[in-house]
C-alpha positions as MATLAB code, in Angstrom:
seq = 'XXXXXXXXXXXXXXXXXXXXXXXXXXXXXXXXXXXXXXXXXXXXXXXXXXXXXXXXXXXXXXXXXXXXXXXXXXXXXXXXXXXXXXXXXXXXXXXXXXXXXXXXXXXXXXXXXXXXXXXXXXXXXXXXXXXXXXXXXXXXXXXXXXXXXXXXXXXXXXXXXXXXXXXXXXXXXXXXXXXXXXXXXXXXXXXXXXXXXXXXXXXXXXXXXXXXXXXXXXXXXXXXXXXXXXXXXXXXXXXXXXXXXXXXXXXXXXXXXXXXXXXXXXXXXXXXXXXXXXXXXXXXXXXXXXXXXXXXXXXXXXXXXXXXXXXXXXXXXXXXXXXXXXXXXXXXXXXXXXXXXXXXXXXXXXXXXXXXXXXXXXXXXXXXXXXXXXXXXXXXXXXXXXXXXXXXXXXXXXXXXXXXXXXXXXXXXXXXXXXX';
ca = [
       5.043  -24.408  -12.293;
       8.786  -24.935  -13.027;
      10.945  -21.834  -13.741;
      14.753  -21.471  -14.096;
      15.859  -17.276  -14.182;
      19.000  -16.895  -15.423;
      21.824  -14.237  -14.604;
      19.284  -12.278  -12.345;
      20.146   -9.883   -9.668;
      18.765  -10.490   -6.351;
      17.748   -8.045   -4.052;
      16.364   -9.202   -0.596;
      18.705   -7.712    2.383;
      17.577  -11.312    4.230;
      18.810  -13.280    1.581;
      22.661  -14.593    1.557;
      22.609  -14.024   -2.348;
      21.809  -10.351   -1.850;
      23.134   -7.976   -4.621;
      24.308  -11.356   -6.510;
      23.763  -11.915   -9.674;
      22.463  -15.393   -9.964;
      20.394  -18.662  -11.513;
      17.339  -19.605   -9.301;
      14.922  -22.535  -10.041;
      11.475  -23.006   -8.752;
       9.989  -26.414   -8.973;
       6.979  -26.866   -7.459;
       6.418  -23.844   -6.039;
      10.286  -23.817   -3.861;
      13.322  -22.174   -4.851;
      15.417  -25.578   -5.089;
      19.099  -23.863   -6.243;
      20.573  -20.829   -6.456;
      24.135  -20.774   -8.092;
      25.799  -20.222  -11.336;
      25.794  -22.698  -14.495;
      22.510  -23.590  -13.284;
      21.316  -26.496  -16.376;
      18.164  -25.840  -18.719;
      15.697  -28.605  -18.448;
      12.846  -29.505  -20.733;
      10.035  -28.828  -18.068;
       9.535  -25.878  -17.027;
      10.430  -22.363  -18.667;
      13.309  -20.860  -18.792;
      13.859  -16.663  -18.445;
      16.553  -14.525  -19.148;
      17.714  -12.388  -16.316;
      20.225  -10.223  -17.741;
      19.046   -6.722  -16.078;
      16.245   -7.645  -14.036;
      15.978   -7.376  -10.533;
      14.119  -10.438   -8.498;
      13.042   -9.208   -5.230;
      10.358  -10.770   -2.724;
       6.900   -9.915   -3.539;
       5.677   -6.758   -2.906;
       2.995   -6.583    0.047;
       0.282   -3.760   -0.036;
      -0.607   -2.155    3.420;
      -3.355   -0.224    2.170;
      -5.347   -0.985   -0.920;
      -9.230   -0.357   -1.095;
     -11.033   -2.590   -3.556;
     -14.985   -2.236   -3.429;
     -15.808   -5.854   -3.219;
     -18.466   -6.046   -1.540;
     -21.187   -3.773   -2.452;
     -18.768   -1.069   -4.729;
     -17.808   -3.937   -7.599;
     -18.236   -0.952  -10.233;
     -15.495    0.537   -8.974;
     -13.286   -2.629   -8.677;
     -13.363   -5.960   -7.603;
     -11.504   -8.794   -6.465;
     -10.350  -10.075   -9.704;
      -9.797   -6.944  -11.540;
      -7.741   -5.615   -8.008;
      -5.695   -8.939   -8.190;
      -4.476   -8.760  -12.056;
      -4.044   -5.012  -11.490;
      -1.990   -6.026   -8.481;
      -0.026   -8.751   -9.676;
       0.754   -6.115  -12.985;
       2.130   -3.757  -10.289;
       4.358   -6.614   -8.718;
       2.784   -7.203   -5.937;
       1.774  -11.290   -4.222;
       0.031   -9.817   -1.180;
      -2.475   -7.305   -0.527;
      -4.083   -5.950    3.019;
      -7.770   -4.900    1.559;
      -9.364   -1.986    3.955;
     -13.152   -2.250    5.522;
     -14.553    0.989    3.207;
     -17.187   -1.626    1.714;
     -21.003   -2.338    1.708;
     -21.707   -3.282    4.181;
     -18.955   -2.582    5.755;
     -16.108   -5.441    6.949;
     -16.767   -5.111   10.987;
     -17.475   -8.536   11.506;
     -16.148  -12.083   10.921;
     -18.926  -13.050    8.342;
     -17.163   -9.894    5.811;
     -13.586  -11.336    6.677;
     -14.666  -14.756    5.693;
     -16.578  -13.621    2.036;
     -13.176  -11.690    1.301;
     -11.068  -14.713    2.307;
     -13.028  -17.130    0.234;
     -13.569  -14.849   -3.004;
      -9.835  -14.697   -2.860;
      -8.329  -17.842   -1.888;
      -7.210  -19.843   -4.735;
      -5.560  -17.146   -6.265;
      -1.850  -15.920   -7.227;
      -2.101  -12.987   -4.656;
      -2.417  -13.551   -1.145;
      -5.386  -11.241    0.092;
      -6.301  -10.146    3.842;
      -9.012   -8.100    4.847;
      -8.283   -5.534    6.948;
     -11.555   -5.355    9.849;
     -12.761   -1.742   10.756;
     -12.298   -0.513   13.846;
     -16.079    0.740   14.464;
     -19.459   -0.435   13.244;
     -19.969    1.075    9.960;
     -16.571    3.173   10.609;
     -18.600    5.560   12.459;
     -16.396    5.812   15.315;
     -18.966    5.289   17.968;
     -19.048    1.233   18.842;
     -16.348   -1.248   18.735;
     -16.479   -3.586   15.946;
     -15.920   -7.165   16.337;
     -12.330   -7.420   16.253;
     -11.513  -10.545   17.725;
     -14.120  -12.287   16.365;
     -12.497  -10.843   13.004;
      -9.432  -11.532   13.965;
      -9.751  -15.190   14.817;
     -11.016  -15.632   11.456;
      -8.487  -14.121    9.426;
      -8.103  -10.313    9.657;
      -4.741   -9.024    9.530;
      -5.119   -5.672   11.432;
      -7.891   -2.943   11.910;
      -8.540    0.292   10.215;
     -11.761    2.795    9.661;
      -9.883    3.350    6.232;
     -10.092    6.953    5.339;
     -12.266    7.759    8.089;
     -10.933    9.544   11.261;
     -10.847    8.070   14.331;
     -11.926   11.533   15.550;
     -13.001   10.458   19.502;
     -10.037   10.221   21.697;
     -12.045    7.988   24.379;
     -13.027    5.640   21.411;
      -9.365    5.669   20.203;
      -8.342    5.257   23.436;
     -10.475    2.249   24.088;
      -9.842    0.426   20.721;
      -5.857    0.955   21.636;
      -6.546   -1.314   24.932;
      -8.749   -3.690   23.075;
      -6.980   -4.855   20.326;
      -3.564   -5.001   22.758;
      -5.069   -8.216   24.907;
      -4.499  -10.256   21.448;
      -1.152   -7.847   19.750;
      -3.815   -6.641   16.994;
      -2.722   -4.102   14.789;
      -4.587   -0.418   14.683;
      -3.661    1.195   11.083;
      -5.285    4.914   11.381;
      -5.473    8.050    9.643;
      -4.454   11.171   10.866;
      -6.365   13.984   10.525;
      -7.797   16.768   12.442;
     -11.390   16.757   11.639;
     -12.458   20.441   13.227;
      -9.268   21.729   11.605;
      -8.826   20.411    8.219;
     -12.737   21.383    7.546;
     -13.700   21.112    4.079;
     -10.342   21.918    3.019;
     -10.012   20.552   -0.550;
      -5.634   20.998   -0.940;
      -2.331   21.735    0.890;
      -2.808   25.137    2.770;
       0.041   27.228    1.083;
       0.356   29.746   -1.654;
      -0.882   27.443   -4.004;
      -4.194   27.288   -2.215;
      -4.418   31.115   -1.683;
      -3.441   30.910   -5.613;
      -6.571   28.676   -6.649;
      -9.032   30.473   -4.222;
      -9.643   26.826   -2.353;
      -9.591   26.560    1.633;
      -6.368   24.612    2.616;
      -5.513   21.851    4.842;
      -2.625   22.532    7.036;
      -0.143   20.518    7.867;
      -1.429   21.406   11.476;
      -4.380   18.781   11.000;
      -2.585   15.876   10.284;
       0.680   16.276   13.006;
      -1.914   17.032   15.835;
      -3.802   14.121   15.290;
      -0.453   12.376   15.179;
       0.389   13.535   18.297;
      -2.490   12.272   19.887;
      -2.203    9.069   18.778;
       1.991    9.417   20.048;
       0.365    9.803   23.231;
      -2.525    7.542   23.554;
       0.256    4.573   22.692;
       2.709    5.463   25.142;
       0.258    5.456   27.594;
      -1.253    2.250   26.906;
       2.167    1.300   25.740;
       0.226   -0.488   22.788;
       1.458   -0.189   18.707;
      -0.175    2.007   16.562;
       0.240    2.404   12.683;
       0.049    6.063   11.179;
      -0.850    5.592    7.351;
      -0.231    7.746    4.356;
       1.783   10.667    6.308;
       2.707   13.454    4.264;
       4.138   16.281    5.924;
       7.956   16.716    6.998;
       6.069   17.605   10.962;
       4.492   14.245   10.767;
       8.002   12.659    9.924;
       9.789   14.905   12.858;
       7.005   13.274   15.205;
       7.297    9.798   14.828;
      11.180   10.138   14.094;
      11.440   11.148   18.344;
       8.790    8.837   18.999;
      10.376    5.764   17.725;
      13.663    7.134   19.794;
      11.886    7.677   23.141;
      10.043    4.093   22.796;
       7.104    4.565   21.705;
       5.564    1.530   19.685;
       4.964    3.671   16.174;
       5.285    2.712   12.867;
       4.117    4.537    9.721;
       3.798    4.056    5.797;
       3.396    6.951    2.854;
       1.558    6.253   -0.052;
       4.360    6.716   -3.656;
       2.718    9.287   -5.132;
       3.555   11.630   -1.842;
       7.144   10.718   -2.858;
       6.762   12.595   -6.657;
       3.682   14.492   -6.861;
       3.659   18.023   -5.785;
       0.970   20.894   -4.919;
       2.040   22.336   -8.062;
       0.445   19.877  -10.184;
      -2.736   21.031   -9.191;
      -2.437   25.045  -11.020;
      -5.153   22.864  -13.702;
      -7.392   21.832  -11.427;
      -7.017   18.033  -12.741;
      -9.148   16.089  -10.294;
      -6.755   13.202  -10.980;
      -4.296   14.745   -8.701;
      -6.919   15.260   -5.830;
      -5.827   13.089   -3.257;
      -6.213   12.859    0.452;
      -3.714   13.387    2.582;
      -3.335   16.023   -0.520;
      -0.128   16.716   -2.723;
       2.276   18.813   -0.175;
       5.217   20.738   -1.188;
       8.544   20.042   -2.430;
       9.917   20.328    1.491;
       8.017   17.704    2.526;
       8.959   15.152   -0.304;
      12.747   15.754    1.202;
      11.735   15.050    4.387;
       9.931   11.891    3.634;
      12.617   10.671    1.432;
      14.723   11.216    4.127;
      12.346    8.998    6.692;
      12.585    6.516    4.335;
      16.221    6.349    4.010;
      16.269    6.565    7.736;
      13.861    4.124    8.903;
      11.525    6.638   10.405;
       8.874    5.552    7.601;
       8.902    1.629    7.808;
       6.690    1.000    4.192;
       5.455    2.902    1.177;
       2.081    1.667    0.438;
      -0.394    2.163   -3.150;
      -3.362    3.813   -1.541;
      -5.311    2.154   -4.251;
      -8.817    4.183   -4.617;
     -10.768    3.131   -7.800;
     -13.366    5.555   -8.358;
     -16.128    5.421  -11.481;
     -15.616    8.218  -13.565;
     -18.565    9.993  -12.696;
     -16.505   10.913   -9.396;
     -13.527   12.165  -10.804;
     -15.035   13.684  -13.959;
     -16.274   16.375  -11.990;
     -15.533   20.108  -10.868;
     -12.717   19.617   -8.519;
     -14.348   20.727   -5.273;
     -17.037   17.891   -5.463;
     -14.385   15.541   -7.466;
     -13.264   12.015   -4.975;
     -10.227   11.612   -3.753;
      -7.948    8.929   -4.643;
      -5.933    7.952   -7.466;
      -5.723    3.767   -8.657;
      -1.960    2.885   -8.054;
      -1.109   -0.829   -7.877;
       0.490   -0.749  -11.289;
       2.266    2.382  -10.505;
       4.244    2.145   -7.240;
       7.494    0.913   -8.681;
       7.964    3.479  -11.135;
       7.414    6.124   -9.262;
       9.936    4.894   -6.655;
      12.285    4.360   -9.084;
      11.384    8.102  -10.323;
      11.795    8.801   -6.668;
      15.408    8.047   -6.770;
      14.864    4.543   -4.498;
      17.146    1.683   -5.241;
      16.323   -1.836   -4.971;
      17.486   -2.857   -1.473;
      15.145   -0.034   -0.898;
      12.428   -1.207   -2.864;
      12.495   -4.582   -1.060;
      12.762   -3.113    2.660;
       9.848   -0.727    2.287;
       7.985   -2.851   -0.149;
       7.852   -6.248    0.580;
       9.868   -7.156    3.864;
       8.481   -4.316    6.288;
       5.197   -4.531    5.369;
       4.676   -8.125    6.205;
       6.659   -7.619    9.289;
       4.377   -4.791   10.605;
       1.219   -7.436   10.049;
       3.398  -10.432   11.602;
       3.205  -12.133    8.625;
       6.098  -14.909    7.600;
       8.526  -12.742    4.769;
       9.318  -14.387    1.769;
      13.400  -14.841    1.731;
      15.366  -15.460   -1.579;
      17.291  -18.521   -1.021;
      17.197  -22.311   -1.833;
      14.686  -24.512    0.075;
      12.326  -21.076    0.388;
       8.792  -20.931   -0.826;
       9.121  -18.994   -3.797;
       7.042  -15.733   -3.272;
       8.823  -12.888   -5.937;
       8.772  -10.175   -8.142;
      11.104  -10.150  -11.340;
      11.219   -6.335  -12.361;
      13.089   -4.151  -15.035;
      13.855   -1.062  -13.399;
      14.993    0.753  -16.443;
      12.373   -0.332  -18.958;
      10.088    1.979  -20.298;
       6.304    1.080  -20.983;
       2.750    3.179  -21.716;
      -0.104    2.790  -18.935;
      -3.089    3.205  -21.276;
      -6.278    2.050  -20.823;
      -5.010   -1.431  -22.956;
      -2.605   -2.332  -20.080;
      -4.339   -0.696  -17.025;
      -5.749   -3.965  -15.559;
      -7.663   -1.814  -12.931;
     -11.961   -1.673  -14.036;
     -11.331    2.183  -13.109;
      -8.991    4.750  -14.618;
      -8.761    7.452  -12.177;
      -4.920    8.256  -12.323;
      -2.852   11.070  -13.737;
      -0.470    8.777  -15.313;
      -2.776    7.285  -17.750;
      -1.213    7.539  -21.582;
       2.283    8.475  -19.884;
       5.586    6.619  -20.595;
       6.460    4.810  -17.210;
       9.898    4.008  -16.331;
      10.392    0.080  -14.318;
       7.943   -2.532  -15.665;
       6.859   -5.643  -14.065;
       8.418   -8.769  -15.780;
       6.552  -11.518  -13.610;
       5.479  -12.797  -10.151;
       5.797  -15.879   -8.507;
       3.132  -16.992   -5.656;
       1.237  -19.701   -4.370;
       2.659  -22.436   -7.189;
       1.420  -19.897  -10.056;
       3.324  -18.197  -12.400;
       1.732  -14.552  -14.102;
       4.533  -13.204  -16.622;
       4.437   -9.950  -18.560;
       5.861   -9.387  -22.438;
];
């Protein structure tokens, strides 16, 4: 579809019209001219710019969708409008399905559900059979037929022999292990962050212990093998110290943290709203600094959703037996713009690093480009109600609030989705 933006600021740090505010026009799904005095024609349509940001489309490093096997919870289509609502072209599903994605026969059903579409979508293979940690999954076999990395999700990869092993495997073809740090004998059955707040609400806490050890580990496992590793969702201001002198002594490390770590604090939970029960859980006020600051540095390379749709009758619950997870693809931009980050930020840690970290090609902003962007507002203000949550669950805490930065359209794949 034809498009010409006018007077639009663009925001890609690869781009040569970065932090200019320009026309761009899309014919045929390539950015054919950027300039000024860009003239109208009479096919295609025609937006005005005038305070919008256009960035390269966001990429999702973590997003769990349910499809297969969990479709009541959310499925391809229903993740994909929710996604393209939130801004973002590209998505990296995880393996938490039934059955589970640990062979090629999973990566293909994703790939062909999907393909067609506005938003690019890669499965992400698990790391064991049925992501119980004990025997390798097929991961080249999944890889050759179209998985972009490997994960056991929100499972632990508890075994340091397995981890060990997996590290050495996927290094003979540069695959991509995205893991999740926890300490399984330490963090228990710990429901929240292990503070006052816990001691406050009588509930068994997680330290920050659990996550940095297992960390550590993994620091150590990949400079031994001197193999990459991917720490997702950190959430402590230890687990940014870590990987901050890890990335300075060599080590091949890289890291994301999900948006809501960037806003949401421990105190949120004093109601026991099982909307805020997350995992890694809500930390303190300390720790947001500290990730802000790993941001700003480069220490944390992406921010990610860590879409988890649940049905209500897992979140509708007491909050010890209550899911964790929150849905987030429509929320990520505002609360990085509540965070304080601007847009080069946005588009660093949002859509450039992320398809770096998977080897994927990065969209750039300039003429003869496949066009591949986001057109935001970052100051306009909007209601997430159940009327424009395109997600088939509702498990979030923002739900009914006033949101500040609203998606104005994306641009992917020849198809144009725009937003009033």
């Amino acid at each position: 579809m034809n498009l010409l933006i006018k007077g639009i600021t663009i925001a890609d740090p690869n781009s040569p019209f970065n932090s200019k505010k320009c026309d761009v026009r899309v014919e045929q799904g390539k950015i054919t001219a950027i300039g000024n005095g860009l003239s109208e024609s009479d096919k295609g349509e025609v937006v005005d710019g005038a305070g919008l940001v256009l960035s390269p489309g966001f990429f999702d490093l973590n997003c769990s969708i349910g499809d297969p096997g969990y479709e009541t919870r959310e499925d391809i289509k229903t993740a994909t409008d929710a996604a393209k609502a939130g801004g973002f072209t590209g998505l990296a599903v995880l393996p938490n399905t039934r059955p589970v994605v640990h062979s090629k026969g999973e990566v293909e059903y994703i790939l062909n559900r999907a393909k067609g579409g506005l938003v690019d979508v890669l499965p992400v293979g698990a790391v064991s059979r049925d992501l119980e940690g004990k025997e390798l999954a097929e991961l080249y076999d999944m890889r050759l037929a179209g998985a972009a990395a490997f994960s056991d999700g929100d499972k632990v990869i508890a075994d340091d022999g397995f981890m060990s092993r997996a590290l050495q495997y996927v290094k003979g073809f540069d695959g991509l292990l995205m893991v999740y740090p926890e300490s399984k004998s330490i963090a228990g059955k710990s429901q929240i962050n292990e503070s006052g707040t816990s001691v406050l609400l009588g509930m068994k806490g997680l330290p920050a212990l659990a996550e940095e050890m297992h960390i550590s580990r993994d620091i150590f496992l990949a400079t031994y093998h001197d193999a990459p590793v991917h720490i997702s969702t950190i959430s402590t201001s230890g687990s940014v110290a870590l990987i901050k002198k890890a990335k300075k002594d060599g080590v091949k490390i890289s890291c994301d943290v999900a948006a809501h770590h960037l806003v949401f604090t421990e105190e949120l939970l004093n109601d026991f709203d099982s909307n805020y029960k997350v995992k890694p859980p809500l930390r303190a006020s300390s720790d947001i600094k500290a990730l802000m600051g790993g941001l700003k540095d480069g220490t944390i390379d992406a921010v990610v959703s860590q879409h988890r749709p649940h049905e209500i009758e897992f979140k509708d619950v007491e909050f010890e037996i209550a899911a964790y997870g929150i849905i987030a693809l429509q929320t990520v931009l505002p609360l990085l713009l509540q965070a304080g980050l601007d847009a080069q930020q946005i588009a660093e840690k949002l859509a450039i690093n992320p398809r770096k970290l998977l080897g994927l090609e990065v969209p750039v902003i300039e003429e003869g480009a496949v066009a591949n962007f986001t057109v935001y507002d970052p100051s306009e203000k909007w209601e997430y109600n159940r009327a424009s949550n395109y997600s088939k669950s509702a498990n979030t805490p923002l739900l009914n609030k006033t949101l500040t930065g609203k998606v104005r359209l994306v641009y992917n794949n020849k198809q144009l989705q725009a937003y009033g």
